[in-house]
mmCIF file of C-alpha atoms in Angstrom:
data_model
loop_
_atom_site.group_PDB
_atom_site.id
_atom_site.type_symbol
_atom_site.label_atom_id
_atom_site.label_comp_id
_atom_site.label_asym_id
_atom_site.label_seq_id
_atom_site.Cartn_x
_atom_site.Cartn_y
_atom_site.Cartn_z
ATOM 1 C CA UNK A 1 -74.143 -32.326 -12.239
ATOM 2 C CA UNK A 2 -72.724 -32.445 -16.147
ATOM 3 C CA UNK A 3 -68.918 -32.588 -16.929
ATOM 4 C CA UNK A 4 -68.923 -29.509 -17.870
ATOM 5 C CA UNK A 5 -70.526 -27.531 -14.590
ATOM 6 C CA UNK A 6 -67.559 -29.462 -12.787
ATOM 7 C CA UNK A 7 -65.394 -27.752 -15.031
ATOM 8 C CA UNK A 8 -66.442 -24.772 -14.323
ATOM 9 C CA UNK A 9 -66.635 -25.082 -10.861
ATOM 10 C CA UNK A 10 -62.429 -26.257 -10.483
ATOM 11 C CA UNK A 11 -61.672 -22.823 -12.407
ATOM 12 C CA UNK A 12 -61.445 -20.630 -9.695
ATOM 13 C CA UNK A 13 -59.565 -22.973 -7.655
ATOM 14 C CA UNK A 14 -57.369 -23.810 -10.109
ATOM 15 C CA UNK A 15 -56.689 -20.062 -10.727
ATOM 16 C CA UNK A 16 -56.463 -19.808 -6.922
ATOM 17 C CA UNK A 17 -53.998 -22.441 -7.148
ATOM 18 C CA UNK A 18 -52.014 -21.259 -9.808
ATOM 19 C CA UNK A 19 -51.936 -17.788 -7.588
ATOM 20 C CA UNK A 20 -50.371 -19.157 -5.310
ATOM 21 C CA UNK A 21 -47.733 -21.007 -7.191
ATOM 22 C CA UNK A 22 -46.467 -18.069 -8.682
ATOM 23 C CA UNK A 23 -46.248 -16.178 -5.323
ATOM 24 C CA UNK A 24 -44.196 -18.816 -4.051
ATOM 25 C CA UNK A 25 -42.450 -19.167 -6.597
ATOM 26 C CA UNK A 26 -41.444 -15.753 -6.624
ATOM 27 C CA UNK A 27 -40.777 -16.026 -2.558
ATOM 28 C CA UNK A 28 -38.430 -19.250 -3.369
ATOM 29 C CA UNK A 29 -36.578 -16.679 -5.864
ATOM 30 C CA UNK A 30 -36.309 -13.660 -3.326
ATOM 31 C CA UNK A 31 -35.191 -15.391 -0.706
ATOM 32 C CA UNK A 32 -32.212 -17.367 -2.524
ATOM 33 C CA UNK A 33 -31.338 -14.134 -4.138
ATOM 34 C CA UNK A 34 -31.703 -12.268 -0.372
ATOM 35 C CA UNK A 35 -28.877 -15.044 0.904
ATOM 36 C CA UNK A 36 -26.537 -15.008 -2.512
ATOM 37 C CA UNK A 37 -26.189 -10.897 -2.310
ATOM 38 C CA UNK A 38 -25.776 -10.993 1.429
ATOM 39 C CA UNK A 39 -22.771 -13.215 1.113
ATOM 40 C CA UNK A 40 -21.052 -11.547 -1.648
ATOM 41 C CA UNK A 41 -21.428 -8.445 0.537
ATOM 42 C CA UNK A 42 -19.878 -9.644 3.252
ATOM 43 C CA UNK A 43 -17.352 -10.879 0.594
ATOM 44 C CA UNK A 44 -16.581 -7.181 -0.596
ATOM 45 C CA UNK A 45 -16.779 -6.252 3.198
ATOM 46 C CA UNK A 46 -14.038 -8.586 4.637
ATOM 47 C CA UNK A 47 -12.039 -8.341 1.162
ATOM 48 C CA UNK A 48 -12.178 -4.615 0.391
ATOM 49 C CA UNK A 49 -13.175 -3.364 3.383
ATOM 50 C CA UNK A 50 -10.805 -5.840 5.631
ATOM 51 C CA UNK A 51 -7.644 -4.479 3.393
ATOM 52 C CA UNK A 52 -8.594 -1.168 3.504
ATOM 53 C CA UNK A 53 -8.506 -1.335 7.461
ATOM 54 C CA UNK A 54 -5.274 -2.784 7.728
ATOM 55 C CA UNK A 55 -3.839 -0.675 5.638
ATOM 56 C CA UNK A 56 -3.310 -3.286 3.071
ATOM 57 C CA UNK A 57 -4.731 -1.482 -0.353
ATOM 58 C CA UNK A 58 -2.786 -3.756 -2.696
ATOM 59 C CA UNK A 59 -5.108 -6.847 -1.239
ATOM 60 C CA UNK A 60 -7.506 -4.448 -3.404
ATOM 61 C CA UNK A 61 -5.532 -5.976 -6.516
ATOM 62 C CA UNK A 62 -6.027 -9.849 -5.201
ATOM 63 C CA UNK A 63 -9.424 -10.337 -7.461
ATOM 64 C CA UNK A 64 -10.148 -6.609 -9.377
ATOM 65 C CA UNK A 65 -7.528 -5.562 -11.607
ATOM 66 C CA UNK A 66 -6.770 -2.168 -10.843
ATOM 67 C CA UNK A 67 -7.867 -2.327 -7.495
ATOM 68 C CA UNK A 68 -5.421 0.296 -5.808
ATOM 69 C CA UNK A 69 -2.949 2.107 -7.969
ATOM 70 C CA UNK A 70 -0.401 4.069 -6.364
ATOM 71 C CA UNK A 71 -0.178 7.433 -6.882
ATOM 72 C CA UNK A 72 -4.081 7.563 -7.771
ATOM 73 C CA UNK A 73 -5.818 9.206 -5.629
ATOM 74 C CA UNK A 74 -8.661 9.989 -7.190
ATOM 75 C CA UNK A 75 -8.909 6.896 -8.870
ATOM 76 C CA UNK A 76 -8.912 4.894 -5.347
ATOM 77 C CA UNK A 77 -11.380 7.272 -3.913
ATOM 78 C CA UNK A 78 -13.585 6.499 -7.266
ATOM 79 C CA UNK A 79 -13.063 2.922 -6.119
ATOM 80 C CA UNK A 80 -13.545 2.833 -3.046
ATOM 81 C CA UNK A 81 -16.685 4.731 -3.385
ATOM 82 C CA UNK A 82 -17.573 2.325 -5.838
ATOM 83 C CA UNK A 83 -17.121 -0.712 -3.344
ATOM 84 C CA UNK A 84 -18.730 0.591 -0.193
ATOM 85 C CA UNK A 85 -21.901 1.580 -2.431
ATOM 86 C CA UNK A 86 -22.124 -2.086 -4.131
ATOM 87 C CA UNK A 87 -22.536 -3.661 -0.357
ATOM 88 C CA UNK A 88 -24.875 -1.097 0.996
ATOM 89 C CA UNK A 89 -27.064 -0.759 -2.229
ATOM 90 C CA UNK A 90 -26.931 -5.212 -2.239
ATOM 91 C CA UNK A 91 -28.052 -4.734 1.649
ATOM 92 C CA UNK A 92 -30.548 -2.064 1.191
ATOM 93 C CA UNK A 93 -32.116 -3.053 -2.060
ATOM 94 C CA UNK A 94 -33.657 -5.888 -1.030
ATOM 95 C CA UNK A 95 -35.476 -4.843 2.098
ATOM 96 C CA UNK A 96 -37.059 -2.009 -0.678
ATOM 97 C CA UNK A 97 -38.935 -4.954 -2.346
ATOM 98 C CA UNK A 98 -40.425 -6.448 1.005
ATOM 99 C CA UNK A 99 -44.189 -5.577 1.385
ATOM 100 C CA UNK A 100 -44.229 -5.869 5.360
ATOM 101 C CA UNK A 101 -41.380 -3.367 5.303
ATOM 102 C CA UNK A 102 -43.498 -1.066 3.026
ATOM 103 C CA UNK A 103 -46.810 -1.516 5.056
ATOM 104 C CA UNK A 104 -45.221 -1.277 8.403
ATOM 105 C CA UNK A 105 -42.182 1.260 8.092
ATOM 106 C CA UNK A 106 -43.145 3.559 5.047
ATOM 107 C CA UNK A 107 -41.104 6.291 6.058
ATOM 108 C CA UNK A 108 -38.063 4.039 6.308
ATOM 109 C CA UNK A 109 -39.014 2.725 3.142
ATOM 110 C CA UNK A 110 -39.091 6.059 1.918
ATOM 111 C CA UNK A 111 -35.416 7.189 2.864
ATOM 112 C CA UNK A 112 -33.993 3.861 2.548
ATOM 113 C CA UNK A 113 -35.307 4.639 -1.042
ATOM 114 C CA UNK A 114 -33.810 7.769 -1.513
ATOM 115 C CA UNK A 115 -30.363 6.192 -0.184
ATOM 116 C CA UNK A 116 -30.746 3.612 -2.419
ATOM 117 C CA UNK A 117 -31.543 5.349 -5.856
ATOM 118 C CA UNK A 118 -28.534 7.811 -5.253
ATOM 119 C CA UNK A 119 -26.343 4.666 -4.396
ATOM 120 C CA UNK A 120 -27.336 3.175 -7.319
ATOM 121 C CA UNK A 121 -26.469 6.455 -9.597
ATOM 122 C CA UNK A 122 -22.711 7.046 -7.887
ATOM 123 C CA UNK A 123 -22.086 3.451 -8.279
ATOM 124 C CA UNK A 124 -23.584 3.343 -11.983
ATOM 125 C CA UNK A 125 -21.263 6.275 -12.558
ATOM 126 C CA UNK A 126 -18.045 4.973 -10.971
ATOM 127 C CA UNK A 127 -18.923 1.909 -12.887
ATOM 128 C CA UNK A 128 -18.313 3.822 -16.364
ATOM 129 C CA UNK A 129 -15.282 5.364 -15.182
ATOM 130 C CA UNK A 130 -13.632 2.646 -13.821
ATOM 131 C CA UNK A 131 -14.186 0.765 -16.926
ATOM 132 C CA UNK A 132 -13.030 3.044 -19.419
ATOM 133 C CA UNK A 133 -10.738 5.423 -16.999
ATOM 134 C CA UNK A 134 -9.115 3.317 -14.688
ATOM 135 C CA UNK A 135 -8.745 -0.411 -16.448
ATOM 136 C CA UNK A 136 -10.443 -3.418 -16.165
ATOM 137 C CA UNK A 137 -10.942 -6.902 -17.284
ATOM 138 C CA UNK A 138 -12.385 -8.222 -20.509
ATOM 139 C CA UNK A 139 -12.005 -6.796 -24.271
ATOM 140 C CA UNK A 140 -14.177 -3.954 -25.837
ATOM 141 C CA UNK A 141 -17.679 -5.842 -26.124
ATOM 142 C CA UNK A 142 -17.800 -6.702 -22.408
ATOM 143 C CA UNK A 143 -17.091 -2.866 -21.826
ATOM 144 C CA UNK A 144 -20.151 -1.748 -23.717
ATOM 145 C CA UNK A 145 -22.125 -4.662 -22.281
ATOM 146 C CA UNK A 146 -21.265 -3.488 -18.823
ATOM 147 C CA UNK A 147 -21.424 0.291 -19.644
ATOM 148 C CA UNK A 148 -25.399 -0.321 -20.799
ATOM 149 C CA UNK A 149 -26.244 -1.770 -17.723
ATOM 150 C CA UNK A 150 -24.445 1.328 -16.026
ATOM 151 C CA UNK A 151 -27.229 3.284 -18.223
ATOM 152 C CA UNK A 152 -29.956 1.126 -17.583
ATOM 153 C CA UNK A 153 -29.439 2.016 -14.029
ATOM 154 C CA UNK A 154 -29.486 5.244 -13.917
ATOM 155 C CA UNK A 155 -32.617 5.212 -16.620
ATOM 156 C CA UNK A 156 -34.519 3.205 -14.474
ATOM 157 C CA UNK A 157 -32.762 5.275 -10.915
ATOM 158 C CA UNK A 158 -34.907 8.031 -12.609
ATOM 159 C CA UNK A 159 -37.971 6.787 -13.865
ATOM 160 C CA UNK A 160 -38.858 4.677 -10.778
ATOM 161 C CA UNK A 161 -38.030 8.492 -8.530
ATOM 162 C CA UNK A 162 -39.890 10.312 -10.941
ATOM 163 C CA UNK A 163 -43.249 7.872 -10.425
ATOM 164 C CA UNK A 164 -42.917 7.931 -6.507
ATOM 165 C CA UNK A 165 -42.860 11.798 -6.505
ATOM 166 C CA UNK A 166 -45.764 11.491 -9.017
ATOM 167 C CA UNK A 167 -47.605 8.850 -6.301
ATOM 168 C CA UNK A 168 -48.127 6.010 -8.747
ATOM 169 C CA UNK A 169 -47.666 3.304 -6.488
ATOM 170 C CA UNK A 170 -47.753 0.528 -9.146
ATOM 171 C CA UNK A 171 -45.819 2.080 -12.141
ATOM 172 C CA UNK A 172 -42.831 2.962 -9.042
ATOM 173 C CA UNK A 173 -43.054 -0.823 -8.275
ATOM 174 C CA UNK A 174 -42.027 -1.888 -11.508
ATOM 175 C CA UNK A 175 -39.713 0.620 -12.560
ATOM 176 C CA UNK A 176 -37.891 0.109 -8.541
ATOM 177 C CA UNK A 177 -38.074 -4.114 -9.659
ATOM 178 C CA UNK A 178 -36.396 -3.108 -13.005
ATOM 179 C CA UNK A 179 -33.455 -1.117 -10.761
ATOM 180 C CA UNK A 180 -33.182 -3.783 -8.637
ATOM 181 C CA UNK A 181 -32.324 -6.388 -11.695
ATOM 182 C CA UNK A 182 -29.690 -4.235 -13.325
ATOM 183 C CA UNK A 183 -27.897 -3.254 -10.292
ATOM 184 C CA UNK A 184 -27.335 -6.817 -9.465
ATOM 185 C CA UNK A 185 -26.216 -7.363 -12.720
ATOM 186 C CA UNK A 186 -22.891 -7.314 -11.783
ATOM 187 C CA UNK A 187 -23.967 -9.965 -9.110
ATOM 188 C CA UNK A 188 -25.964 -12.123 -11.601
ATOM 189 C CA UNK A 189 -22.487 -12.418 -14.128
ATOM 190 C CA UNK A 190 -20.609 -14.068 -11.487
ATOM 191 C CA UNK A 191 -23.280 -16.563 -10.296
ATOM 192 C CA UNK A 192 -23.839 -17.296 -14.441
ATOM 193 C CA UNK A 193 -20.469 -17.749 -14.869
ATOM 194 C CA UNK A 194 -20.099 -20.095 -11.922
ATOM 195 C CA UNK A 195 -23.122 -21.693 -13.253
ATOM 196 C CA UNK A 196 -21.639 -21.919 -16.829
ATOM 197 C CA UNK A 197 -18.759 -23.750 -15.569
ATOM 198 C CA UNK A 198 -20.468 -26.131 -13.487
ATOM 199 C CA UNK A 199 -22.637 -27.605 -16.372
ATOM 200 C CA UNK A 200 -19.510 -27.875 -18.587
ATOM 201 C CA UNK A 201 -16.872 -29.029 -15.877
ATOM 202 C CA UNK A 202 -14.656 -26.106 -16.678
ATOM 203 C CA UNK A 203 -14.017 -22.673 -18.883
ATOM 204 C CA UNK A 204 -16.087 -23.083 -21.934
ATOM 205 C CA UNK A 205 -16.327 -20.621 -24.732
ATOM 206 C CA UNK A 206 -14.000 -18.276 -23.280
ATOM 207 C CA UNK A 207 -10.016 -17.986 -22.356
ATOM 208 C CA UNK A 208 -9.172 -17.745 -18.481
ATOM 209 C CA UNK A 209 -6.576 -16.227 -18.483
ATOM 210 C CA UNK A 210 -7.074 -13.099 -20.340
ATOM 211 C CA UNK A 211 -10.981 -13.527 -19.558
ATOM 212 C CA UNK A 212 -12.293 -12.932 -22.644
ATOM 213 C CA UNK A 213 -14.203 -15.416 -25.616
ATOM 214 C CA UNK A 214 -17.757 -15.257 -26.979
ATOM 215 C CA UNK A 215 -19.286 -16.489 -23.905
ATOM 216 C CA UNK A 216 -18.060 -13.625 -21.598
ATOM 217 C CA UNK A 217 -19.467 -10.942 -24.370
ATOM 218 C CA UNK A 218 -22.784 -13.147 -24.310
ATOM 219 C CA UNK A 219 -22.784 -12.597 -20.818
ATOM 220 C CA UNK A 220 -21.851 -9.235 -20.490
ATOM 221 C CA UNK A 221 -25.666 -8.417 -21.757
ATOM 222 C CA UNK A 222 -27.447 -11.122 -20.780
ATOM 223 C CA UNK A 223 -26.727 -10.632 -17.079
ATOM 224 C CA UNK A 224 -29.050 -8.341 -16.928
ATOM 225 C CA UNK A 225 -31.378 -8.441 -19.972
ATOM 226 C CA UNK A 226 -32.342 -11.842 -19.057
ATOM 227 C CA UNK A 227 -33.645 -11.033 -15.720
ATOM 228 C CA UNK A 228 -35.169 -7.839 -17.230
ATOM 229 C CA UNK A 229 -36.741 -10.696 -19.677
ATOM 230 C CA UNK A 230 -38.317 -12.968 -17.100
ATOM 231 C CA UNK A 231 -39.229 -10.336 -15.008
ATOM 232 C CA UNK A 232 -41.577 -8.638 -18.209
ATOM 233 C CA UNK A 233 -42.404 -12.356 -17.964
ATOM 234 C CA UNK A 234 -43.952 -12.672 -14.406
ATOM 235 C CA UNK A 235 -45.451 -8.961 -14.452
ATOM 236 C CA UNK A 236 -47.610 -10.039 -17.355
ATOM 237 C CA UNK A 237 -48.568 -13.403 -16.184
ATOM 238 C CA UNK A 238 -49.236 -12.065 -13.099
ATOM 239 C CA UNK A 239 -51.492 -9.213 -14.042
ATOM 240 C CA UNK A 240 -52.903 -10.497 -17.201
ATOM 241 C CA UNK A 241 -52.243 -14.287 -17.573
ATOM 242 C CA UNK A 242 -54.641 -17.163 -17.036
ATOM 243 C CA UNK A 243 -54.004 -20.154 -14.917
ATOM 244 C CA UNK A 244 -51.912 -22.041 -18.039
ATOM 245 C CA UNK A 245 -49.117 -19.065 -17.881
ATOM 246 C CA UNK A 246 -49.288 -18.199 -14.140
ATOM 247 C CA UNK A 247 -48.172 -22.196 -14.054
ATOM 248 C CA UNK A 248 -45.963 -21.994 -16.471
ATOM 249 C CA UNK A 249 -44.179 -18.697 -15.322
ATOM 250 C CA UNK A 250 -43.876 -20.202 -11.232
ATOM 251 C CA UNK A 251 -41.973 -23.230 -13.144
ATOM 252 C CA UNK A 252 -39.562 -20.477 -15.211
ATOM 253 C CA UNK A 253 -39.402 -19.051 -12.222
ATOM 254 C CA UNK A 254 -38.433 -22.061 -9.992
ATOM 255 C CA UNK A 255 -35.932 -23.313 -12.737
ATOM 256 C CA UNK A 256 -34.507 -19.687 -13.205
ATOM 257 C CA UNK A 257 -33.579 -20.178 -9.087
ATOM 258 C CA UNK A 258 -32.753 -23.725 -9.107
ATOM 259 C CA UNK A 259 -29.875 -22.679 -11.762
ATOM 260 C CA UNK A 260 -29.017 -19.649 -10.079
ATOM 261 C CA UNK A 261 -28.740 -21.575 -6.193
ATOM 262 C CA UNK A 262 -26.342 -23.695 -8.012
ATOM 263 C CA UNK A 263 -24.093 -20.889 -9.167
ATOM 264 C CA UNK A 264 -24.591 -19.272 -6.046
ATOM 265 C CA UNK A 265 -23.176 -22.293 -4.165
ATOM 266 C CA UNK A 266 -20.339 -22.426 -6.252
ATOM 267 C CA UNK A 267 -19.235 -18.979 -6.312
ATOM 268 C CA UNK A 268 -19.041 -19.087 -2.556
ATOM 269 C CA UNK A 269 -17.214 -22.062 -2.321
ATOM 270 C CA UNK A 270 -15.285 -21.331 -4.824
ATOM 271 C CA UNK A 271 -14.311 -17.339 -4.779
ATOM 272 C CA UNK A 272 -16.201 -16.019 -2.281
ATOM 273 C CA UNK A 273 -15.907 -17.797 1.255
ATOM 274 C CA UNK A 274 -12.054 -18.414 0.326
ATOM 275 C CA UNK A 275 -11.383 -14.337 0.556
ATOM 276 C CA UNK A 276 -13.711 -13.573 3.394
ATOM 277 C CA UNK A 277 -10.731 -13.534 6.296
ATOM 278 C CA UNK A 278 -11.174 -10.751 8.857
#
């Protein structure tokens, strides 16, 4: 047998192999981003949720600026809202992109769905109007940073309805995965910016106190364009690449998760764990 009938015979093992390392790759990413939401819901639950019970609103003000105002009705309601829909659509989300739940429960897949896209549009739209209404953090380029991936939510809320009601399965995958990115983007700035601060042993390109500095607008887009990014990434290498970039894209992809464990473990040591008190 030649060198070169060897060689062809290890190709579709190594593409089985390289299969493979991309779907666990992708597991190892789901599942650490599965346990990072369902603490920082549990987070917003004791925090928001715990105050709210005991009639405490001004433990509302403890991390968000703006939290409770008095006299503002609607502007707590609008909050409020905005809260309870952030842990449901973290809780719900994920089970959305879990085959066996698919196969095995469509029809709760199907309302959990529904409940899920209109979470995702009230919260996108309490989003904008807490930002620009009611007062928050960060100077005017974080605002439009945040207030795009408000848009990108709802653009993507409706594209990924409008394919299900159209019954194209696979475009309604990737348009749902796309929804699923930028409404965690909110989630993916804080575990950056723990992550940012662990690799630099502090603040780095940005001021604390006021929260604000080139790093914070940097991040303001890029926590959820970048996952947007390496998702495009995996969908092409995973439908069109060759062994090389289905490789190459499970190593992104393990990297991508190894950084984001790490700011995952810090922010709930650090912010998250300390304000979870029932």
């Amino acid at each position: 047998m030649t060198s070169a009938t060897l060689t062809l015979s290890a190709r579709p093992r190594l593409q089985a192999w390289s299969a493979t390392a991309l779907a666990s790759a992708t597991i190892f990413w789901f599942v650490a981003t599965v346990i990072g939401q369902s603490i920082f819901a549990v987070y917003i639950l004791a925090l928001y949720g715990g105050s709210g019970v005991r009639g405490n609103f001004k433990g509302w003000n403890q991390v968000m600026t703006h939290g409770h105002v008095v006299g503002d009705m609607a502007g707590n309601l609008v909050t409020g809202a905005h809260l309870l829909l952030a842990m449901l659509i973290m809780l719900g989300g994920a089970l959305q992109l879990v085959p066996q739940v698919r196969r095995r429960a469509p029809a709760f897949h199907r309302w959990n769905g529904r409940v899920y896209l209109a979470g995702a549009a009230v919260a996108a739209l309490s989003g904008l109007y807490m930002v620009w209404l009611r007062g928050a953090v960060g100077d005017m380029v974080q605002h439009v940073g945040t207030s795009l991936n408000a848009v990108l939510v709802l653009f993507f809320a409706g594209l990924a309805l409008r394919r299900a009601l159209q019954r194209d399965v696979a475009a309604h995958s990737r348009w749902a995965l796309r929804l699923f990115l930028a409404v965690s983007g909110v989630w993916f700035f804080r575990v950056g910016l723990m992550f940012w601060i662990v690799i630099h042993g502090g603040p780095s390109g940005f001021n604390p106190d006021t929260f604000t500095g080139p790093f914070l607008g940097f991040l303001s887009y890029a926590q959820y364009l970048l996952p947007l990014t390496v998702l495009q990434l995996y969908l092409l290498c995973r439908d069109h690449g060759g062994t090389a970039a289905r490789f190459g894209m499970a190593a992104l992809l393990v990297l991508c998760t190894v950084a984001m464990s790490i700011g995952i473990v810090v922010a709930t040591m650090g912010m998250w764990l300390p304000n979870i008190k029932w």
